[in-house]
Amino acid sequence: MAKAWAPSLGWLFPPSPSAELQAQLKPVALDLAIMKRSIEQLANTQDQLARKQDQMTQAFAALQAAEQDIKQNILALAPLAPKATHVPPSKSPQAAAQ
C-alpha cells in the first residue's frame, strides 16, 4: 500500500516471501514457538524452585533457633552439680596422740 503512494520508497519494504520460502519457514517458526514455551516453563519451574529454597532456608533457620532454645532450656532446668570440695584426710587417733 505504501509502495503505491511512494514508489521511490519501495526499497524499504521487503518483497513478499515466496510460497516455497513460507513452506520452509513454517516448521522453523513452529519449532521456535515450542522452544519459547519450553523456556517459559523452565523459567516458571526455576521460580518455583527458588521459592521452595527460600522456604527451606527459613525452616532451617527456625529449626536452628528451636534447637538453641531447647539447649538453653535444658541447661536452665538441669540441676547444678555440686562442686567437688577438697576434703583433707582425717587424722588417725594414733597420729593425734603423738
XYZ file of N, CA and C in Angstrom:
294
model
N 0.832 -1.178 0.000
C 0.000 0.000 0.000
C 0.883 1.251 0.000
N 1.904 1.263 0.901
C 2.804 2.409 0.927
C 3.605 2.489 -0.369
N 3.892 1.336 -0.957
C 4.621 1.328 -2.227
C 3.838 2.089 -3.294
N 2.540 1.959 -3.249
C 1.698 2.638 -4.237
C 1.753 4.149 -4.037
N 1.851 4.622 -2.812
C 1.881 6.054 -2.542
C 3.242 6.657 -2.876
N 4.297 5.909 -2.498
C 5.641 6.440 -2.734
C 6.503 5.353 -3.347
N 6.431 5.184 -4.663
C 7.199 4.118 -5.308
C 8.701 4.232 -5.069
N 9.196 5.411 -4.820
C 10.634 5.563 -4.590
C 11.064 4.938 -3.259
N 10.110 4.719 -2.359
C 10.431 4.095 -1.060
C 10.215 2.584 -1.078
N 9.997 2.029 -2.221
C 9.751 0.595 -2.337
C 10.893 -0.252 -1.796
N 12.096 0.275 -1.827
C 13.242 -0.488 -1.331
C 13.154 -0.736 0.181
N 12.335 0.053 0.889
C 12.183 -0.137 2.340
C 11.337 -1.358 2.672
N 10.548 -1.799 1.749
C 9.630 -2.903 2.009
C 10.152 -4.166 1.339
N 10.414 -5.211 2.116
C 10.923 -6.440 1.505
C 9.840 -7.062 0.625
N 10.257 -7.781 -0.374
C 9.267 -8.450 -1.218
C 8.572 -9.554 -0.429
N 7.399 -9.900 -0.814
C 6.654 -10.979 -0.145
C 7.416 -12.281 -0.319
N 7.520 -13.051 0.772
C 8.223 -14.330 0.632
C 7.443 -15.263 -0.292
N 8.184 -16.056 -1.021
C 7.547 -16.998 -1.945
C 6.864 -18.098 -1.153
N 6.015 -18.818 -1.816
C 5.314 -19.933 -1.181
C 6.310 -20.983 -0.709
N 7.366 -21.171 -1.475
C 8.389 -22.161 -1.097
C 9.101 -21.722 0.177
N 9.457 -20.448 0.256
C 10.120 -19.932 1.443
C 9.194 -19.990 2.650
N 7.928 -19.661 2.440
C 6.952 -19.753 3.529
C 6.843 -21.192 4.018
N 6.857 -22.146 3.108
C 6.777 -23.558 3.490
C 8.009 -23.978 4.287
N 9.158 -23.417 3.947
C 10.381 -23.753 4.675
C 10.409 -23.085 6.055
N 9.860 -21.899 6.131
C 9.887 -21.162 7.394
C 8.845 -21.654 8.400
N 7.777 -22.254 7.925
C 6.695 -22.678 8.819
C 7.186 -23.651 9.895
N 7.932 -24.729 9.554
C 8.409 -25.624 10.624
C 9.397 -24.934 11.566
N 10.196 -24.016 11.033
C 11.143 -23.287 11.879
C 10.373 -22.419 12.873
N 9.348 -21.741 12.383
C 8.534 -20.905 13.263
C 7.837 -21.751 14.323
N 7.379 -22.925 13.949
C 6.736 -23.833 14.902
C 7.740 -24.294 15.961
N 8.957 -24.657 15.514
C 9.997 -25.071 16.464
C 10.349 -23.934 17.424
N 10.410 -22.724 16.905
C 10.705 -21.579 17.770
C 9.601 -21.341 18.789
N 8.355 -21.518 18.370
C 7.230 -21.350 19.304
C 7.288 -22.410 20.401
N 7.618 -23.648 20.022
C 7.732 -24.734 21.011
C 8.882 -24.441 21.972
N 10.002 -23.965 21.418
C 11.151 -23.651 22.263
C 10.818 -22.508 23.225
N 10.103 -21.518 22.740
C 9.709 -20.394 23.597
C 8.853 -20.892 24.754
N 7.918 -21.776 24.453
C 7.051 -22.324 25.507
C 7.869 -23.119 26.515
N 8.812 -23.906 26.013
C 9.669 -24.684 26.921
C 10.486 -23.780 27.828
N 11.008 -22.703 27.277
C 11.799 -21.760 28.073
C 10.928 -21.095 29.129
N 9.701 -20.757 28.767
C 8.785 -20.160 29.750
C 8.478 -21.145 30.870
N 8.290 -22.423 30.505
C 8.028 -23.434 31.528
C 9.241 -23.608 32.436
N 10.432 -23.592 31.846
C 11.646 -23.697 32.661
C 11.784 -22.509 33.603
N 11.457 -21.330 33.114
C 11.527 -20.137 33.960
C 10.544 -20.242 35.121
N 9.337 -20.738 34.844
C 8.352 -20.915 35.914
C 8.834 -21.942 36.925
N 9.406 -23.029 36.435
C 9.918 -24.067 37.330
C 11.055 -23.517 38.183
N 11.916 -22.722 37.572
C 13.022 -22.115 38.316
C 12.489 -21.197 39.413
N 11.463 -20.428 39.098
C 10.861 -19.556 40.106
C 10.285 -20.373 41.259
N 9.610 -21.475 40.923
C 9.033 -22.332 41.964
C 10.138 -22.914 42.840
N 11.223 -23.362 42.214
C 12.332 -23.927 42.980
C 12.971 -22.872 43.879
N 13.082 -21.660 43.390
C 13.658 -20.582 44.208
C 12.779 -20.303 45.418
N 11.446 -20.309 45.214
C 10.530 -20.096 46.351
C 10.656 -21.240 47.355
N 10.741 -22.468 46.855
C 10.889 -23.626 47.760
C 12.204 -23.532 48.532
N 13.266 -23.111 47.852
C 14.547 -22.985 48.527
C 14.465 -21.931 49.629
N 13.788 -20.824 49.364
C 13.609 -19.793 50.391
C 12.835 -20.350 51.581
N 11.797 -21.127 51.301
C 11.003 -21.728 52.380
C 11.861 -22.683 53.199
N 12.696 -23.473 52.522
C 13.557 -24.420 53.228
C 14.589 -23.678 54.072
N 15.112 -22.583 53.549
C 16.085 -21.788 54.301
C 15.442 -21.225 55.564
N 14.219 -20.724 55.438
C 13.510 -20.191 56.602
C 13.207 -21.298 57.606
N 12.800 -22.464 57.114
C 12.514 -23.583 58.012
C 13.776 -24.035 58.730
N 14.884 -24.074 58.010
C 16.151 -24.471 58.608
C 16.565 -23.491 59.700
N 16.400 -22.212 59.429
C 16.737 -21.192 60.434
C 15.838 -21.335 61.662
N 14.559 -21.628 61.429
C 13.633 -21.814 62.554
C 14.025 -23.037 63.374
N 14.435 -24.101 62.702
C 14.867 -25.306 63.425
C 16.132 -25.041 64.233
N 17.056 -24.293 63.660
C 18.268 -23.966 64.406
C 17.942 -23.124 65.640
N 17.031 -22.170 65.486
C 16.643 -21.341 66.627
C 15.956 -22.192 67.692
N 15.100 -23.122 67.266
C 14.419 -24.005 68.216
C 15.436 -24.891 68.934
N 16.423 -25.366 68.204
C 17.467 -26.194 68.825
C 18.201 -25.403 69.902
N 18.534 -24.156 69.609
C 19.212 -23.317 70.599
C 18.327 -23.095 71.823
N 17.050 -22.843 71.599
C 16.123 -22.652 72.718
C 16.050 -23.905 73.581
N 15.976 -25.054 72.933
C 15.893 -26.320 73.682
C 17.162 -26.525 74.496
N 18.310 -26.271 73.897
C 19.575 -26.428 74.630
C 19.615 -25.496 75.832
N 19.174 -24.253 75.647
C 19.177 -23.303 76.761
C 18.213 -23.732 77.852
N 17.044 -24.247 77.456
C 16.072 -24.720 78.449
C 16.613 -25.922 79.215
N 17.278 -26.811 78.527
C 17.854 -27.984 79.198
C 18.896 -27.539 80.207
N 19.753 -26.605 79.788
C 20.787 -26.125 80.710
C 20.170 -25.394 81.900
N 19.091 -24.670 81.677
C 18.451 -23.941 82.765
C 17.747 -24.885 83.734
N 17.205 -25.987 83.228
C 16.472 -26.918 84.080
C 17.365 -27.955 84.741
N 18.527 -28.187 84.214
C 19.418 -29.208 84.766
C 19.902 -28.743 86.132
N 19.827 -29.646 87.122
C 20.325 -29.253 88.453
C 21.836 -29.046 88.382
N 22.248 -28.039 89.096
C 23.673 -27.768 89.111
C 24.366 -28.865 89.917
N 25.377 -29.424 89.357
C 26.127 -30.479 90.042
C 26.894 -29.828 91.186
N 26.883 -30.475 92.349
C 27.635 -29.883 93.463
C 29.114 -29.849 93.119
N 29.713 -28.751 93.526
C 31.129 -28.618 93.239
C 31.898 -29.566 94.145
N 32.870 -30.191 93.571
C 33.702 -31.099 94.357
C 34.589 -30.264 95.273
N 34.533 -30.579 96.561
C 35.366 -29.848 97.515
C 36.475 -30.765 97.987
N 37.569 -30.172 98.291
C 38.710 -30.965 98.757
C 38.535 -31.268 100.244
N 38.441 -32.540 100.531
C 38.290 -32.969 101.925
C 39.639 -33.516 102.363
N 40.254 -32.855 103.346
C 41.566 -33.369 103.788
C 41.382 -34.715 104.489
N 42.350 -35.573 104.354
C 42.236 -36.879 105.019
C 42.174 -36.673 106.538
N 41.311 -37.455 107.138
C 41.165 -37.330 108.590
C 42.388 -37.899 109.290
N 42.710 -37.288 110.396
C 43.874 -37.748 111.143
C 43.485 -38.968 111.986
N 44.324 -39.924 111.957
C 44.027 -41.114 112.757
C 44.273 -40.797 114.240
N 43.595 -41.501 115.136
C 43.777 -41.208 116.562
C 45.190 -41.408 117.020
N 45.894 -42.293 116.369
C 47.306 -42.523 116.754
C 48.155 -41.291 116.443
N 47.905 -40.669 115.309
C 48.711 -39.503 114.928
C 48.388 -38.345 115.857
N 47.146 -38.252 116.361
C 46.765 -37.170 117.248
C 47.391 -37.355 118.619
N 47.604 -38.592 119.033
C 48.152 -38.866 120.347
C 49.637 -38.540 120.408
N 50.284 -38.534 119.395
C 51.730 -38.310 119.397
C 52.055 -36.896 119.500
